[in-house]
XYZ file of C-alpha atoms in Angstrom:
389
model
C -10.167 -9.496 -53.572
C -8.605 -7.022 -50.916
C -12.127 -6.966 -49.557
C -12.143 -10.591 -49.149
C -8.420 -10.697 -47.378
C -9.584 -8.282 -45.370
C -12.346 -9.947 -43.626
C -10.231 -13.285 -43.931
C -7.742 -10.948 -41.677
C -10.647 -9.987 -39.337
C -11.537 -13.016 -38.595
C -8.743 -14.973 -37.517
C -7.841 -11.693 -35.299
C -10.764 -12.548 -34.001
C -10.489 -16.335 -33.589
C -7.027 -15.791 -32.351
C -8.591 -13.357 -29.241
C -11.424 -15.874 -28.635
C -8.720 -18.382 -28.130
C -6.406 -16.190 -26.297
C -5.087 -18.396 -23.329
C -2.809 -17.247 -20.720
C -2.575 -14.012 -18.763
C -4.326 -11.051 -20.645
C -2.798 -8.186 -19.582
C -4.283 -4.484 -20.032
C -3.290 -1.791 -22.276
C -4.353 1.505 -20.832
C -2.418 3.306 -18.501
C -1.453 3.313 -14.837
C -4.385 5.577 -13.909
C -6.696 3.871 -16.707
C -6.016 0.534 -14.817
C -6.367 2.220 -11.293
C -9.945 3.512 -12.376
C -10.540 0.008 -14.301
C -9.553 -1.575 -10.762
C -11.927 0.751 -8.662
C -15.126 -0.346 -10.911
C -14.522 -3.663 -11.293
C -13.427 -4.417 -7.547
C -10.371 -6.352 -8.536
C -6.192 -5.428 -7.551
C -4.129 -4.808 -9.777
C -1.122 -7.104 -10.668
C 1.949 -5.592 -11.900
C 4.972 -7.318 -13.627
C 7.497 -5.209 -13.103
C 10.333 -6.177 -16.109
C 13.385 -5.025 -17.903
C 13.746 -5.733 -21.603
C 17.284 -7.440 -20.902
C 15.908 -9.690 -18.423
C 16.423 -13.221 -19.195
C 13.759 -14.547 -16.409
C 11.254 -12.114 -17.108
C 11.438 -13.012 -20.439
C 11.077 -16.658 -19.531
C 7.909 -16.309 -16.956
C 6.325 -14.235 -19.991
C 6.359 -16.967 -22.678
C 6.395 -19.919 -20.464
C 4.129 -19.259 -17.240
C 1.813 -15.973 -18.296
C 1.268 -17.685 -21.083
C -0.426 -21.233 -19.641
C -4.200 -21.513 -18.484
C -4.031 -22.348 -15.267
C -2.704 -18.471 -14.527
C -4.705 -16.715 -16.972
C -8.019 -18.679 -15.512
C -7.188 -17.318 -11.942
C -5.392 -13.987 -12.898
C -7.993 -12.864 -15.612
C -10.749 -13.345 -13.294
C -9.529 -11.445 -9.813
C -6.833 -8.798 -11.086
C -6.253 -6.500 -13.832
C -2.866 -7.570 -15.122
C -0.439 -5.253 -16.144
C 3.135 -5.277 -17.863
C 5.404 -2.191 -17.242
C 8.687 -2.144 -18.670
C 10.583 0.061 -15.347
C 13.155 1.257 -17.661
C 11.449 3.439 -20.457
C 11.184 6.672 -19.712
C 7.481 7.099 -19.951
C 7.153 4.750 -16.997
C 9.394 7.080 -14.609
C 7.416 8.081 -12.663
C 5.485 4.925 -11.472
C 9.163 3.656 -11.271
C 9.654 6.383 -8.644
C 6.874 5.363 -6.608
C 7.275 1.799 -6.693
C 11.541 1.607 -7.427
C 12.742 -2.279 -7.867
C 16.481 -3.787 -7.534
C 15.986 -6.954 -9.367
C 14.409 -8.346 -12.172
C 11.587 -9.746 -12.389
C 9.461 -7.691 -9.478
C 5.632 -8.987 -8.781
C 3.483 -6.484 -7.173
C -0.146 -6.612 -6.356
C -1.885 -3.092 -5.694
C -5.522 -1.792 -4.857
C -7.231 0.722 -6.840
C -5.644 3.026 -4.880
C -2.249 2.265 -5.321
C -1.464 1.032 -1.987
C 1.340 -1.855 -2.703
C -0.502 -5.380 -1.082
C 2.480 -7.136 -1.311
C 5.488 -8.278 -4.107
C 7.855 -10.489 -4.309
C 11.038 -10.533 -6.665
C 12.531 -13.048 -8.955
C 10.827 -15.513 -11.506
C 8.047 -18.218 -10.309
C 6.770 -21.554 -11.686
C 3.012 -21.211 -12.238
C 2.119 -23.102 -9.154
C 4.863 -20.973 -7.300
C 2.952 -17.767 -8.709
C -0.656 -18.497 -8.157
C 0.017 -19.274 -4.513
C 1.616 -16.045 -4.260
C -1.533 -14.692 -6.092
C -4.035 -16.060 -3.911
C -1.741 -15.283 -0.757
C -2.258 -11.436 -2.317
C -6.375 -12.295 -2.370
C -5.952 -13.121 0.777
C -4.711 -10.054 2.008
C -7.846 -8.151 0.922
C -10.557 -9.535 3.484
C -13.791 -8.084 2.488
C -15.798 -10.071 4.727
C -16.613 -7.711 7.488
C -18.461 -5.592 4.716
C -21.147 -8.428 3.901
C -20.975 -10.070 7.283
C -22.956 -7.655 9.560
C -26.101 -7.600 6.319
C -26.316 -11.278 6.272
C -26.606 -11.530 9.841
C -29.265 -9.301 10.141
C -31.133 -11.154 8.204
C -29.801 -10.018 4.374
C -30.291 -13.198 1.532
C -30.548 -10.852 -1.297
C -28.645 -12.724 -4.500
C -26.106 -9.977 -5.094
C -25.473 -10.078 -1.455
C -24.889 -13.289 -1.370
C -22.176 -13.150 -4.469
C -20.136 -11.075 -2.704
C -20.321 -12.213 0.663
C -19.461 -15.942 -1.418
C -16.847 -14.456 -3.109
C -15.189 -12.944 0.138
C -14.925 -15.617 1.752
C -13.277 -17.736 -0.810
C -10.978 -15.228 -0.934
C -10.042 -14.415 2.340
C -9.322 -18.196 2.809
C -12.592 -18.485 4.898
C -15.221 -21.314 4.441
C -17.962 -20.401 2.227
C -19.929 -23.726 2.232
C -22.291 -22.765 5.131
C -23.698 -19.684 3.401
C -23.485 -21.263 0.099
C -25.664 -24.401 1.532
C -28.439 -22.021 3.065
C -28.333 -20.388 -0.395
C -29.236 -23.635 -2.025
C -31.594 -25.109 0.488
C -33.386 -21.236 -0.100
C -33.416 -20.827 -3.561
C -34.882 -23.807 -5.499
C -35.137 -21.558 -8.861
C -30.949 -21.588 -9.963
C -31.882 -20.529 -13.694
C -31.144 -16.780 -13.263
C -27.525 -15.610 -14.436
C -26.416 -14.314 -10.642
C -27.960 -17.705 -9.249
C -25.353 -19.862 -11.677
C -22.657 -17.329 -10.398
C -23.448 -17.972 -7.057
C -23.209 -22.140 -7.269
C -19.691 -21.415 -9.785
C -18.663 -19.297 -7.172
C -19.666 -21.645 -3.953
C -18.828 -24.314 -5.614
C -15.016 -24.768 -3.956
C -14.501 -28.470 -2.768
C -15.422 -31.484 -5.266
C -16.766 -33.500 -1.985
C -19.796 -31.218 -1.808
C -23.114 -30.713 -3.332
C -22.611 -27.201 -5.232
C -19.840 -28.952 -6.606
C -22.422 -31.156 -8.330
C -24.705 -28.874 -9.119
C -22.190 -27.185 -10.922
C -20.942 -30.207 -13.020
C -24.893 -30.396 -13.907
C -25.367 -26.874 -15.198
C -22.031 -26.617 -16.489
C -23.740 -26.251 -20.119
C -25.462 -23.046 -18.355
C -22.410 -21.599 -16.259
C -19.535 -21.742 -19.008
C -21.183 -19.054 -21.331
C -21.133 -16.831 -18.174
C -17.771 -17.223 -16.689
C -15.281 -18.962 -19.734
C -14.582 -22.347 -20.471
C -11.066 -22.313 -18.895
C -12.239 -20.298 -15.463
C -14.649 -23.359 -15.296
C -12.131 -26.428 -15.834
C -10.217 -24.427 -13.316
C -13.138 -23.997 -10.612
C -13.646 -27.969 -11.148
C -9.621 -28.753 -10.864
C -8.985 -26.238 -7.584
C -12.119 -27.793 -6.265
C -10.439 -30.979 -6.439
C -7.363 -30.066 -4.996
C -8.820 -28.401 -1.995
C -10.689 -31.944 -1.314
C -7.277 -33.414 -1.753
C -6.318 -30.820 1.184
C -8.828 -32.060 3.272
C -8.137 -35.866 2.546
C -4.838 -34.758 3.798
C -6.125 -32.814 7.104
C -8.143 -36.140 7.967
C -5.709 -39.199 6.432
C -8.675 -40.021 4.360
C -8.004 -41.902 1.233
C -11.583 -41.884 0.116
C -11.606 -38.418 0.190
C -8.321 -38.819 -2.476
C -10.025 -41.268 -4.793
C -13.199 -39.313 -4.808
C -11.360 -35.906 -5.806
C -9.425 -37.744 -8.305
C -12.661 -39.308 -9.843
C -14.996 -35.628 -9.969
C -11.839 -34.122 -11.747
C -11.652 -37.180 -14.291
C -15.142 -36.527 -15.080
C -15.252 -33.395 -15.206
C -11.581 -32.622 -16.711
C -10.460 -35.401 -18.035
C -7.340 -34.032 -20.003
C -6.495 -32.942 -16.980
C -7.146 -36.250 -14.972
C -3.858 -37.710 -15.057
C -1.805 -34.923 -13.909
C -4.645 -34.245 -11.338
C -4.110 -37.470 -10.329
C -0.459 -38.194 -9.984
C 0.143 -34.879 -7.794
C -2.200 -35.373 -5.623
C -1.215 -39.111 -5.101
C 2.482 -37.297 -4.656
C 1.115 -34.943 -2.000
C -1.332 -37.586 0.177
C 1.562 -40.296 0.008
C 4.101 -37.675 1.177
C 1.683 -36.598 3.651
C 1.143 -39.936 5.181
C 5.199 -41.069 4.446
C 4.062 -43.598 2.454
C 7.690 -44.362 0.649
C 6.333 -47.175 -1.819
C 3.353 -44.891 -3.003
C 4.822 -41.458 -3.392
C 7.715 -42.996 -5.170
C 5.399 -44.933 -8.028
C 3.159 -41.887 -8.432
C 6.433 -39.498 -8.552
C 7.728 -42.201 -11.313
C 4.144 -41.497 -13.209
C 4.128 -37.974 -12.665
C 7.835 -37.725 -14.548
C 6.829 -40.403 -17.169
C 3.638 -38.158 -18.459
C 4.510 -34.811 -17.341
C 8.313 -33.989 -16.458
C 9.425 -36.496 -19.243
C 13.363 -35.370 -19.701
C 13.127 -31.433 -19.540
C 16.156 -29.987 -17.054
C 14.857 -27.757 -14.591
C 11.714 -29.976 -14.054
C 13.563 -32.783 -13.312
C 15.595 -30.811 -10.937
C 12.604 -29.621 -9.154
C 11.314 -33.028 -9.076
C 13.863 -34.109 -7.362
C 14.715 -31.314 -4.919
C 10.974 -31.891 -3.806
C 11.509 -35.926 -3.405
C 14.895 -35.387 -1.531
C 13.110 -32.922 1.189
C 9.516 -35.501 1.458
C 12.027 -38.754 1.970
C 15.734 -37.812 2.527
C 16.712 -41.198 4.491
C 14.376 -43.393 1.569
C 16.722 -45.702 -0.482
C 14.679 -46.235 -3.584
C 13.807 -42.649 -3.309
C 16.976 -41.447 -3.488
C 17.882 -43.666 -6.007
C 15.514 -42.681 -8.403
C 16.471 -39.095 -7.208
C 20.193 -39.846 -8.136
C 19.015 -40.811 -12.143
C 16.950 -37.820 -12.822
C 19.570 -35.571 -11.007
C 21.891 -36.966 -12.990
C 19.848 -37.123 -16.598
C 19.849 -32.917 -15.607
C 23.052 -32.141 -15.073
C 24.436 -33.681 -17.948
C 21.620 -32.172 -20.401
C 20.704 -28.737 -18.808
C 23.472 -26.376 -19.551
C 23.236 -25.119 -15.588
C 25.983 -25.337 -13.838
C 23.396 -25.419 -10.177
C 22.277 -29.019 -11.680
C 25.613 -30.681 -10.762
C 24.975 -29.388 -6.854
C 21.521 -30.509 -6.520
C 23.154 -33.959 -8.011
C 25.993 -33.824 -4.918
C 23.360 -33.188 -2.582
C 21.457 -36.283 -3.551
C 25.167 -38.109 -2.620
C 25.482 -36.559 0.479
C 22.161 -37.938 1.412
C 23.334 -41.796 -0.132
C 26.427 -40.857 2.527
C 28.690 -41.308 -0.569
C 30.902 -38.196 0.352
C 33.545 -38.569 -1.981
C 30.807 -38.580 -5.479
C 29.363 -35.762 -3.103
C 32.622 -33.821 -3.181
C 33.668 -34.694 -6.918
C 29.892 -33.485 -8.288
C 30.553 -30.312 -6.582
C 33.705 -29.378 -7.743
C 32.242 -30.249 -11.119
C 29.541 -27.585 -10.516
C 32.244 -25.069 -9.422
C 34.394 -26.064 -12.643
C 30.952 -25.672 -14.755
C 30.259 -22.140 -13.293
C 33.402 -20.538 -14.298
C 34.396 -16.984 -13.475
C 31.156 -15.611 -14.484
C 28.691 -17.198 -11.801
C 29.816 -16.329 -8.665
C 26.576 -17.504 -6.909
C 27.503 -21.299 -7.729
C 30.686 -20.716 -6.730
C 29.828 -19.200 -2.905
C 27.059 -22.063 -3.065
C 29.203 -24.592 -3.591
C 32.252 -23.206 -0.889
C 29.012 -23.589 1.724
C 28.133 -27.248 0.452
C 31.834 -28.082 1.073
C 32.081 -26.936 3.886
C 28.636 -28.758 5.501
C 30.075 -31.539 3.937
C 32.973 -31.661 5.941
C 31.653 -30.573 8.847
């Protein structure tokens, strides 16, 4: 019987790791994830936390954990958690000393700080900063000078692929000659190439990748793949955006549906949000914003607020806008235990020009913050005062 618990125990450890989502972060030490950094070619990502920390406890269970970041931090960094106040941590503490709580640091192999940034992020708000940090790290002067003398090996290509992308350079030339090249894509490095190439959902890696999907998941992870098909979307929904295309919206839309399709409808309604805000289309942005609350946002507090601090800076002078601004503002402030929600709410009366509902919401704030938050306080002194002036 304890035989039989015991494998019952081993395996759903084991099911539990297969279906780990999130951020994995690594184990070993500092110079174990240095040397794990150098061999792998990857930087290293460090959340810098306190135990105490209220935000850093937040971003761990409520952004590490989701599989948008794990897809893109599990796949270019190694990840790691270091508390900055234990004592066996001194010394990297020395070398890299914070003042606030949560601090995000990306690092080479060699321990040369790439960049950081302090205080807690949304998930969207962190991968940008992550692929910002990517971006920092241009390899493609290495590969360049081999490929233009004439260079097509496979591995050669990988890299040079995977540069590119992650400089922020275009990759589709290269990876086009690469397919026009190599009719044979069965190999493992050949699938890795298309996965890799494949980076805009208007494009014909992108397809080929959709068709071998069956192939390329075993290689790469079934999340880093719904991933590669939903941030090849989005950068088509970029370039629909660059060229006022709506076509070029529908048909990124459409490839993610098919390819994603629990993620199709929030796909869909933020990029409808960001081509209608784009173009200042008031009557569009505002039914997809509606949508986007109804199936994603729904009542939570701080995502309402940020819903609405983004409509109020796309269409500040828009009527129905700011109407619908004024509900959810409103829905927050009375349900969200934050003292901050009443201001964002006065600022959304300021822009109606109803300066007396302005005033009174922001004295509410101040009366919500209490001794304790002095931040609200100063915030609100400065609203008053603009208000006035």
């Amino acid at each position: 019987m304890k035989q039989f618990f015991a494998t019952l125990l081993f395996l759903l450890l084991g099911l539990q790791a297969a279906t780990a989502q999130g951020i994995e972060f690594y184990h070993g030490t500092w110079a174990e994830a240095q040397e794990k950094a150098k061999t792998e070619g990857k930087l290293i990502f460090v959340d810098a936390y306190a135990s105490w920390c209220g935000p850093c406890k937040r971003m761990s269970s409520t952004v590490f954990t989701q599989d948008k970041a794990g897809a893109f931090f599990n796949e270019n960094f190694i990840n790691l958690k270091i508390d900055m106040e234990k004592p066996e941590n001194a010394e990297f503490a020395g070398k890299y000393p914070v003042s606030a709580y949560p601090t995000l640091m990306f690092l080479d192999a060699t321990g040369k700080l790439v960049t950081k940034d302090v205080g807690a992020k949304e998930v969207e708000q962190l991968l940008d900063f992550a692929r910002k940090a990517v971006g920092k790290t241009d390899k493609t002067a290495d590969y360049e000078k081999a490929y233009s003398e004439g260079n097509r090996e496979p591995k050669l290509l990988y890299d040079y692929i995977k540069a590119l992308n992650q400089s922020g350079k275009s990759s589709l030339k290269v990876t086009n000659e690469f397919l026009n090249t190599q009719p044979d894509l069965s190999s493992e490095l050949n699938l890795r190439i298309v996965y890799e190439g494949a980076v805009e959902a208007d494009s014909r890696v992108y397809d080929i990748l959709v068709k071998n999907r069956d192939k390329i998941a075993p290689l790469v992870g079934e999340t880093n793949l719904k991933a590669r098909f939903e941030n090849a979307g989005k950068n088509t929904v970029k370039k629909a955006i660059q060229f006022k295309n709506e076509a070029l919206l529908d048909e990124a839309k459409a490839k993610v549906k098919a390819a994603v399709p629990e993620r199709a409808a929030a796909f869909g309604y933020d990029a409808d949000m960001k081509y209608y805000a784009s173009t200042q289309d008031a009557k569009k942005y505002l039914k997809a914003v509606q949508a986007y609350q109804k199936s994603e946002v729904k009542n939570d507090p701080p995502r309402l607020i940020e819903l609405v601090n983004t409509m109020t800076n796309v269409f500040p002078k828009d009527k129905d806008v700011l109407n619908q601004a004024e509900k959810w503002a409103d829905n927050a402030a009375e349900n969200g235990n934050n003292p901050s929600f009443y201001l964002t709410l006065a600022q959304v009366y300021k822009l109606q020009g109803d300066k007396n509902k302005a005033r009174a919401t922001a004295e509410k704030a101040r009366e919500k913050a209490g001794e304790k938050d002095g931040n609200v306080k100063s915030q609100v002194d400065y609203f008053l005062y603009k208000l006035e002036g």
